[in-house]
Amino acid sequence: MTEESPIIELKNLTKSYKNGMEFRALDNANLKIKKGEFVAIVGPSGSGKSTLMHLIGLLDTPSSGTLLIDRNNVTNMSDKERSEIRNKMLGFVFQYHHLLPDFTALENVMMPLLIAGKKRKEAKETAEKLLKEVGLEDRMDHKPGELSGGQNQRVAIARALSCSPAIVLGDEPTGNLDTKTGDMIYELLRQLNKEYNQTFIVVTHNDDMALKADRIIRLVDGKITVQ
Amino acid sequence: MYELKIALRQVFSRKKQTFFAILAVALAVAVITVMMAMLSGFQGELIKSSTENNPHIVINPQDEKEGFIHLYRYNSALISDKEGVIAVSPKYLGQAALEHKDNAEGISLQGIEPEAEDKVMRVSKDIVEGSFLSLTHTRHGIVLGDKLAENLGVQLGDRVDAVFPGSKTTSFKVIGLVHTGTAADEVTAYARLDSVQEFFNEPGVVSTIGIRVADPYKADSISSSIERENELNAVSWIEANAEILNLLNTQKVFVNVFYILIYGIAGFGIANTLITIVAQRTREIGILKAMGASQKSIMIVFLFQSVILGAIGLVLGTILGYIATITLQSYKIAVPQEMYFGLQTLPLEVEPLNFVYAAFFAFIINIISGIYPARKAAKLDPVKAIESA
Ligand SMILES: Nc1ncnc2c1ncn2[C@@H]1O[C@H](COP(=O)(O)OP(=O)(O)O)[C@@H](O)[C@H]1O
Ligand SMILES: [Mg+2]
């Protein structure tokens, strides 16, 4: 593999909370992730996995250090620029599906495309294609309340992929599902990663799943211990 | 415009909440339009009653003791030539008695030039029998208030005798009856100016001159021009009613304070609903941000919601206000006379501009009430929002 510049680079990235005394949820993290990599993040509860995902996902701001996404320093960007990167370059899958309850599966998947300013027709076509890909072509007009946990999580994956993001972030995307469904979802993510060469960063508690990743990153007490 | 799509979906998914927010705006607009209709109606009625059947400008004698205006023909001619003046009616006013058979009544005898007086005072409108303008060619004709005629026991065509100490008793033929619906019907009698002057032995003078102008709102400037150029003592209807008009203006200040309070309450209703929506939608706001919705977009989503609530509210409110005004109009609610300057029923006027004002301000209030909740939503921390229950 040729030495190309990493799509994500963390330099001494730190997130600390101050209530009384300083507490570092993420402590001086240095990390490079290449384009197309599938990275699993593991670690005990409270070790800072979600904090790391939120920072990379531009949902949170670091206390110190820098974060480069596609060689751009995103730490000091305006809300508008950060929103645009979230929309165009990043896709999220959370532990709970977090779909908009008043919108159908199709509309939920279309939403990031509409936010990106895409035409309705184009957004609809893309969303339909993605829902087909995750096996929900016959559930497109159902609202989240009318779908099972696994189905909703697949809608959430389709939504995360809708704007063809360079980076897909999953924070325990299978954590709320039974083992069988969880495995299926994980397989789906792995398959999509190979298909589209998108970068995947997935937090998981499941060792079998982690072993299927290109790389495992372990967090303990906010520190990266194994790369 | 995905912001509008989200706003519509969110606003209409909670029916009860939406209903009450809309109701608050609708009621505020309705109450305000009805109040405006009352105020416009009241003012309109006042102006109408002061200008329709009354002279817009009255010339009074310079010297109050003497009580007469000299050279009235010359002065009337000069005033007639002024721009905006429609009619000039000199009038001799005198107290006398009328006798018919055994009946006698004290009267206020008005010596007038029939055509001029009719133009200024619209007397013909109130004639119930006979004719007012017949006075023009009936030297000793008289037009009586209908109550006066009844008290004297006379009918059209009967003769009455005018009596005044020191004057020659003169016989007049009743050629018209007038009904104004006021106390004046018991004492008013019109006769030709020349006959009345002759009766009182005061040729060449009058007591007042009434003037009608084309635009009642120009009465003031015409009045002062008469005072300046003709050196006469002129009073416009605006000056004469200054107290009432001032009172109306003071009242307007209070009414405006009242409007602000009503709008304030409606505004709080909207703000409260939106704050509730923002609280309920906190997680969704976080998700939208994760999908790339900017703070500005989130702000727009919630401003749209306040605009949607407000727009529906103000449309319903104007319809409601219109219906209420029309209904109140048709009920003809009686008002205590001494309080409202002789008005008998509550005057309501449907003035389209009032509806525009009420709706416009409701809209502004809405946007203002939407700003705080919308900003709050926009500033939410996405991580906390997504993790909120
Ligand atoms: N807003 C916050 N204020 C204070 N402490 C926080 C906050 N958010 C997270 N933490 C702390 O940071 C640590 C890491 O949290 P998190 O990244 O959610 O861990 P994980 O996802 O690995 O379970 C935890 O100890 C948590 O209590
Ligand atoms: Mg976590």
Tab-separated table of C-alpha atoms in Angstrom, chain B residues 49-354:
chain	number	residue	atom	x	y	z
B	49	SER	CA	-72.656	63.710	13.736
B	50	SER	CA	-70.459	66.780	14.009
B	51	THR	CA	-70.134	67.317	10.278
B	52	GLU	CA	-73.130	65.809	8.521
B	53	ASN	CA	-76.024	67.831	9.882
B	54	ASN	CA	-74.050	70.692	11.315
B	55	PRO	CA	-72.141	73.592	9.895
B	56	HIS	CA	-68.441	72.873	9.537
B	57	ILE	CA	-67.671	76.457	10.456
B	58	VAL	CA	-69.824	78.910	12.395
B	59	ILE	CA	-69.325	82.683	12.307
B	60	ASN	CA	-70.351	84.307	15.556
B	61	PRO	CA	-70.763	88.016	16.309
B	62	GLN	CA	-67.536	89.810	17.194
B	63	ASP	CA	-69.221	91.654	20.005
B	64	GLU	CA	-71.013	89.221	22.225
B	65	LYS	CA	-73.137	91.901	23.898
B	66	GLU	CA	-74.613	93.196	20.735
B	67	GLY	CA	-75.094	89.690	19.410
B	68	PHE	CA	-75.344	90.525	15.705
B	69	ILE	CA	-73.254	90.237	12.597
B	70	HIS	CA	-73.425	93.277	10.355
B	71	LEU	CA	-72.663	93.392	6.653
B	72	TYR	CA	-73.544	89.735	6.439
B	73	ARG	CA	-74.355	89.803	2.727
B	74	TYR	CA	-70.984	91.224	1.877
B	75	ASN	CA	-69.197	88.808	4.195
B	76	SER	CA	-71.204	85.794	2.985
B	77	ALA	CA	-70.300	86.621	-0.588
B	78	LEU	CA	-66.610	86.864	0.311
B	79	ILE	CA	-66.654	83.564	2.171
B	80	SER	CA	-68.530	81.846	-0.668
B	81	ASP	CA	-65.669	82.711	-2.986
B	82	LYS	CA	-63.127	80.953	-0.798
B	83	GLU	CA	-61.698	77.689	-2.037
B	84	GLY	CA	-63.329	74.618	-0.528
B	85	VAL	CA	-66.459	76.415	0.656
B	86	ILE	CA	-69.671	74.776	-0.571
B	87	ALA	CA	-72.403	76.796	1.054
B	88	VAL	CA	-72.834	79.807	3.324
B	89	SER	CA	-76.001	80.234	5.325
B	90	PRO	CA	-76.692	83.406	7.316
B	91	LYS	CA	-79.243	82.972	10.058
B	92	TYR	CA	-81.269	85.197	12.362
B	93	LEU	CA	-82.150	83.500	15.642
B	94	GLY	CA	-84.839	84.854	17.929
B	95	GLN	CA	-87.128	83.732	20.709
B	96	ALA	CA	-90.849	84.291	20.169
B	97	ALA	CA	-94.211	82.639	20.798
B	98	LEU	CA	-96.552	80.923	18.351
B	99	GLU	CA	-100.281	80.934	18.841
B	100	HIS	CA	-102.956	78.805	17.280
B	101	LYS	CA	-106.526	79.044	18.583
B	102	ASP	CA	-106.123	78.667	22.377
B	103	ASN	CA	-102.649	77.114	22.230
B	104	ALA	CA	-99.403	79.026	22.638
B	105	GLU	CA	-95.817	77.706	22.564
B	106	GLY	CA	-92.444	79.387	23.011
B	107	ILE	CA	-90.281	78.876	19.960
B	108	SER	CA	-86.806	79.367	18.650
B	109	LEU	CA	-87.471	81.157	15.407
B	110	GLN	CA	-84.810	80.690	12.772
B	111	GLY	CA	-84.712	83.111	9.910
B	112	ILE	CA	-82.864	81.462	7.057
B	113	GLU	CA	-82.242	81.482	3.325
B	114	PRO	CA	-83.833	78.076	2.551
B	115	GLU	CA	-81.450	76.849	-0.139
B	116	ALA	CA	-78.297	77.892	1.692
B	117	GLU	CA	-79.546	76.502	4.995
B	118	ASP	CA	-80.508	73.239	3.354
B	119	LYS	CA	-77.024	72.874	1.904
B	120	VAL	CA	-75.350	73.561	5.231
B	121	MET	CA	-77.723	71.737	7.580
B	122	ARG	CA	-79.453	69.185	5.312
B	123	VAL	CA	-82.826	70.132	6.720
B	124	SER	CA	-84.757	68.551	3.829
B	125	LYS	CA	-83.542	65.145	4.954
B	126	ASP	CA	-85.565	65.481	8.156
B	127	ILE	CA	-88.751	66.852	6.594
B	128	VAL	CA	-91.662	64.495	7.306
B	129	GLU	CA	-94.485	66.519	5.749
B	130	GLY	CA	-94.612	69.366	3.249
B	131	SER	CA	-91.388	70.853	1.997
B	132	PHE	CA	-88.552	72.939	3.344
B	133	LEU	CA	-87.507	74.527	0.086
B	134	SER	CA	-91.055	75.846	-0.509
B	135	LEU	CA	-90.066	78.558	1.959
B	136	THR	CA	-88.112	80.115	-0.878
B	137	HIS	CA	-91.275	81.251	-2.582
B	138	THR	CA	-93.575	81.549	0.436
B	139	ARG	CA	-92.866	84.856	2.134
B	140	HIS	CA	-94.941	84.020	5.195
B	141	GLY	CA	-94.487	80.292	5.255
B	142	ILE	CA	-93.177	78.457	8.325
B	143	VAL	CA	-91.673	74.999	8.871
B	144	LEU	CA	-92.251	73.593	12.368
B	145	GLY	CA	-90.745	70.826	14.440
B	146	ASP	CA	-93.267	67.969	14.432
B	147	LYS	CA	-93.600	68.006	18.243
B	148	LEU	CA	-94.172	71.746	18.214
B	149	ALA	CA	-96.941	71.328	15.614
B	150	GLU	CA	-98.505	68.609	17.709
B	151	ASN	CA	-98.422	70.764	20.839
B	152	LEU	CA	-99.986	73.641	18.967
B	153	GLY	CA	-102.530	71.336	17.363
B	154	VAL	CA	-101.730	72.500	13.856
B	155	GLN	CA	-101.430	70.657	10.591
B	156	LEU	CA	-99.984	71.417	7.209
B	157	GLY	CA	-101.852	74.384	5.708
B	158	ASP	CA	-102.990	75.821	9.072
B	159	ARG	CA	-102.051	79.351	10.055
B	160	VAL	CA	-100.142	80.297	13.202
B	161	ASP	CA	-99.444	83.707	14.719
B	162	ALA	CA	-95.943	84.731	15.774
B	163	VAL	CA	-95.946	87.009	18.798
B	164	PHE	CA	-93.111	89.027	20.312
B	165	PRO	CA	-93.256	92.057	22.612
B	166	GLY	CA	-92.754	95.172	20.552
B	167	SER	CA	-93.239	93.312	17.263
B	168	LYS	CA	-96.214	93.305	15.016
B	169	THR	CA	-98.010	89.948	15.341
B	170	THR	CA	-97.481	88.134	12.069
B	171	SER	CA	-99.411	85.239	10.622
B	172	PHE	CA	-97.499	82.349	9.020
B	173	LYS	CA	-98.780	79.388	7.033
B	174	VAL	CA	-97.460	75.967	8.055
B	175	ILE	CA	-95.855	74.483	4.933
B	176	GLY	CA	-93.600	71.776	6.398
B	177	LEU	CA	-92.930	69.603	9.410
B	178	VAL	CA	-89.461	68.534	10.446
B	179	HIS	CA	-88.448	65.618	12.647
B	180	THR	CA	-84.867	65.340	13.900
B	181	GLY	CA	-85.566	63.046	16.828
B	182	THR	CA	-84.097	65.518	19.293
B	183	ALA	CA	-85.565	68.036	21.771
B	184	ALA	CA	-85.274	70.672	19.053
B	185	ASP	CA	-88.455	69.283	17.478
B	186	GLU	CA	-90.443	70.942	20.305
B	187	VAL	CA	-89.194	74.485	19.708
B	188	THR	CA	-87.796	74.853	16.219
B	189	ALA	CA	-89.519	76.971	13.631
B	190	TYR	CA	-87.981	78.021	10.284
B	191	ALA	CA	-89.093	81.012	8.276
B	192	ARG	CA	-87.500	83.139	5.587
B	193	LEU	CA	-84.695	85.374	6.782
B	194	ASP	CA	-86.287	88.555	5.419
B	195	SER	CA	-89.617	87.799	7.154
B	196	VAL	CA	-87.922	87.088	10.460
B	197	GLN	CA	-85.736	90.191	10.261
B	198	GLU	CA	-88.819	92.221	9.549
B	199	PHE	CA	-90.725	90.568	12.410
B	200	PHE	CA	-87.956	91.422	14.896
B	201	ASN	CA	-87.364	94.858	13.353
B	202	GLU	CA	-83.704	94.058	12.756
B	203	PRO	CA	-83.120	94.389	9.017
B	204	GLY	CA	-79.550	93.900	7.764
B	205	VAL	CA	-78.194	91.755	10.593
B	206	VAL	CA	-77.961	88.069	11.387
B	207	SER	CA	-77.031	86.092	14.506
B	208	THR	CA	-74.729	83.536	12.959
B	209	ILE	CA	-73.431	82.350	9.623
B	210	GLY	CA	-73.092	78.607	9.032
B	211	ILE	CA	-70.603	77.330	6.464
B	212	ARG	CA	-70.241	73.954	4.791
B	213	VAL	CA	-66.882	72.984	3.262
B	214	ALA	CA	-65.990	70.205	0.851
B	215	ASP	CA	-63.440	68.500	3.109
B	216	PRO	CA	-64.385	68.643	6.801
B	217	TYR	CA	-60.733	68.090	7.755
B	218	LYS	CA	-59.825	71.394	6.080
B	219	ALA	CA	-62.405	73.263	8.197
B	220	ASP	CA	-59.708	74.436	10.596
B	221	SER	CA	-57.524	76.078	7.986
B	222	ILE	CA	-60.463	77.653	6.191
B	223	SER	CA	-61.757	78.894	9.533
B	224	SER	CA	-58.496	80.594	10.386
B	225	SER	CA	-58.248	82.094	6.928
B	226	ILE	CA	-61.708	83.616	7.463
B	227	GLU	CA	-60.613	85.027	10.819
B	228	ARG	CA	-57.462	86.465	9.303
B	229	GLU	CA	-58.730	87.871	6.042
B	230	ASN	CA	-62.297	88.815	6.910
B	231	GLU	CA	-61.786	89.712	10.550
B	232	LEU	CA	-64.715	87.621	11.637
B	233	ASN	CA	-65.112	85.337	14.616
B	234	ALA	CA	-65.088	81.844	13.075
B	235	VAL	CA	-65.147	78.503	14.880
B	236	SER	CA	-64.632	75.198	13.045
B	237	TRP	CA	-66.257	71.947	14.137
B	238	ILE	CA	-62.810	70.692	15.098
B	239	GLU	CA	-62.315	73.620	17.488
B	240	ALA	CA	-65.849	73.250	18.808
B	241	ASN	CA	-65.304	69.539	19.502
B	242	ALA	CA	-61.719	69.894	20.638
B	243	GLU	CA	-62.481	68.477	24.054
B	244	ILE	CA	-64.104	65.322	22.743
B	245	LEU	CA	-61.445	64.844	20.086
B	246	ASN	CA	-58.736	65.270	22.695
B	247	LEU	CA	-60.478	62.779	24.910
B	248	LEU	CA	-60.556	60.328	22.017
B	249	ASN	CA	-56.845	60.758	21.498
B	250	THR	CA	-56.120	60.187	25.178
B	251	GLN	CA	-58.350	57.164	25.073
B	252	LYS	CA	-56.300	55.901	22.147
B	253	VAL	CA	-53.176	55.810	24.296
B	254	PHE	CA	-54.924	53.596	26.819
B	255	VAL	CA	-56.377	51.415	24.109
B	256	ASN	CA	-52.917	50.964	22.610
B	257	VAL	CA	-51.552	49.888	25.976
B	258	PHE	CA	-54.382	47.404	26.116
B	259	TYR	CA	-53.522	46.097	22.627
B	260	ILE	CA	-49.914	45.641	23.658
B	261	LEU	CA	-51.011	43.631	26.689
B	262	ILE	CA	-53.234	41.385	24.597
B	263	TYR	CA	-50.525	40.842	22.012
B	264	GLY	CA	-48.049	40.235	24.811
B	265	ILE	CA	-50.221	37.456	26.196
B	266	ALA	CA	-50.612	35.894	22.758
B	267	GLY	CA	-46.863	36.229	22.237
B	268	PHE	CA	-46.156	34.415	25.488
B	269	GLY	CA	-48.558	31.703	24.353
B	270	ILE	CA	-46.549	31.187	21.193
B	271	ALA	CA	-43.216	31.373	22.995
B	272	ASN	CA	-44.415	28.891	25.596
B	273	THR	CA	-45.608	26.433	22.966
B	274	LEU	CA	-42.322	26.698	21.119
B	275	ILE	CA	-40.265	26.245	24.269
B	276	THR	CA	-42.272	23.101	24.942
B	277	ILE	CA	-41.731	21.887	21.384
B	278	VAL	CA	-38.003	22.571	21.636
B	279	ALA	CA	-37.843	20.651	24.918
B	280	GLN	CA	-39.748	17.721	23.425
B	281	ARG	CA	-37.646	17.769	20.283
B	282	THR	CA	-34.258	18.166	21.923
B	283	ARG	CA	-32.959	14.805	20.765
B	284	GLU	CA	-34.228	15.371	17.236
B	285	ILE	CA	-32.474	18.728	17.166
B	286	GLY	CA	-29.240	16.916	18.091
B	287	ILE	CA	-29.818	14.364	15.359
B	288	LEU	CA	-30.472	17.058	12.791
B	289	LYS	CA	-27.214	18.706	13.793
B	290	ALA	CA	-25.395	15.377	13.458
B	291	MET	CA	-26.818	15.115	9.953
B	292	GLY	CA	-25.345	18.511	9.161
B	293	ALA	CA	-28.107	20.982	9.922
B	294	SER	CA	-26.426	24.243	10.901
B	295	GLN	CA	-27.453	26.427	13.820
B	296	LYS	CA	-29.008	28.773	11.333
B	297	SER	CA	-31.116	25.989	9.844
B	298	ILE	CA	-32.323	24.848	13.267
B	299	MET	CA	-33.225	28.426	14.043
B	300	ILE	CA	-35.173	28.641	10.795
B	301	VAL	CA	-37.023	25.399	11.582
B	302	PHE	CA	-38.392	26.861	14.801
B	303	LEU	CA	-39.035	30.322	13.439
B	304	PHE	CA	-41.065	28.640	10.720
B	305	GLN	CA	-43.067	26.893	13.387
B	306	SER	CA	-43.899	30.152	15.095
B	307	VAL	CA	-44.783	31.706	11.760
B	308	ILE	CA	-47.034	28.752	10.905
B	309	LEU	CA	-48.808	28.961	14.267
B	310	GLY	CA	-49.068	32.715	13.980
B	311	ALA	CA	-50.255	32.790	10.390
B	312	ILE	CA	-53.052	30.323	11.019
B	313	GLY	CA	-53.916	32.142	14.240
B	314	LEU	CA	-54.143	35.514	12.597
B	315	VAL	CA	-56.189	34.280	9.649
B	316	LEU	CA	-58.645	32.630	12.043
B	317	GLY	CA	-58.503	35.687	14.267
B	318	THR	CA	-59.399	38.128	11.518
B	319	ILE	CA	-62.273	35.904	10.397
B	320	LEU	CA	-63.457	35.566	13.993
B	321	GLY	CA	-63.075	39.300	14.570
B	322	TYR	CA	-65.001	40.085	11.403
B	323	ILE	CA	-67.848	37.757	12.351
B	324	ALA	CA	-67.941	39.170	15.888
B	325	THR	CA	-68.018	42.734	14.589
B	326	ILE	CA	-70.825	41.997	12.118
B	327	THR	CA	-72.780	40.192	14.839
B	328	LEU	CA	-72.367	43.017	17.337
B	329	GLN	CA	-73.365	45.489	14.649
B	330	SER	CA	-76.601	43.644	13.965
B	331	TYR	CA	-77.510	43.488	17.673
B	332	LYS	CA	-77.438	47.294	17.992
B	333	ILE	CA	-76.276	47.359	21.578
B	334	ALA	CA	-77.670	50.352	23.465
B	335	VAL	CA	-75.253	52.657	25.243
B	336	PRO	CA	-75.977	55.135	28.051
B	337	GLN	CA	-76.458	58.439	26.228
B	338	GLU	CA	-74.850	60.826	28.676
B	339	MET	CA	-71.655	58.786	28.504
B	340	TYR	CA	-71.250	58.714	24.791
B	341	PHE	CA	-72.180	62.140	23.555
B	342	GLY	CA	-75.635	61.370	22.301
B	343	LEU	CA	-74.886	58.073	20.546
B	344	GLN	CA	-77.754	55.662	20.905
B	345	THR	CA	-76.181	52.374	19.903
B	346	LEU	CA	-72.651	51.094	19.999
B	347	PRO	CA	-71.197	52.110	16.660
B	348	LEU	CA	-68.984	49.490	15.008
B	349	GLU	CA	-67.232	50.111	11.762
B	350	VAL	CA	-65.629	47.396	9.650
B	351	GLU	CA	-62.481	49.150	8.535
B	352	PRO	CA	-60.329	46.851	6.372
B	353	LEU	CA	-57.158	48.701	7.312
B	354	ASN	CA	-57.752	47.828	10.976
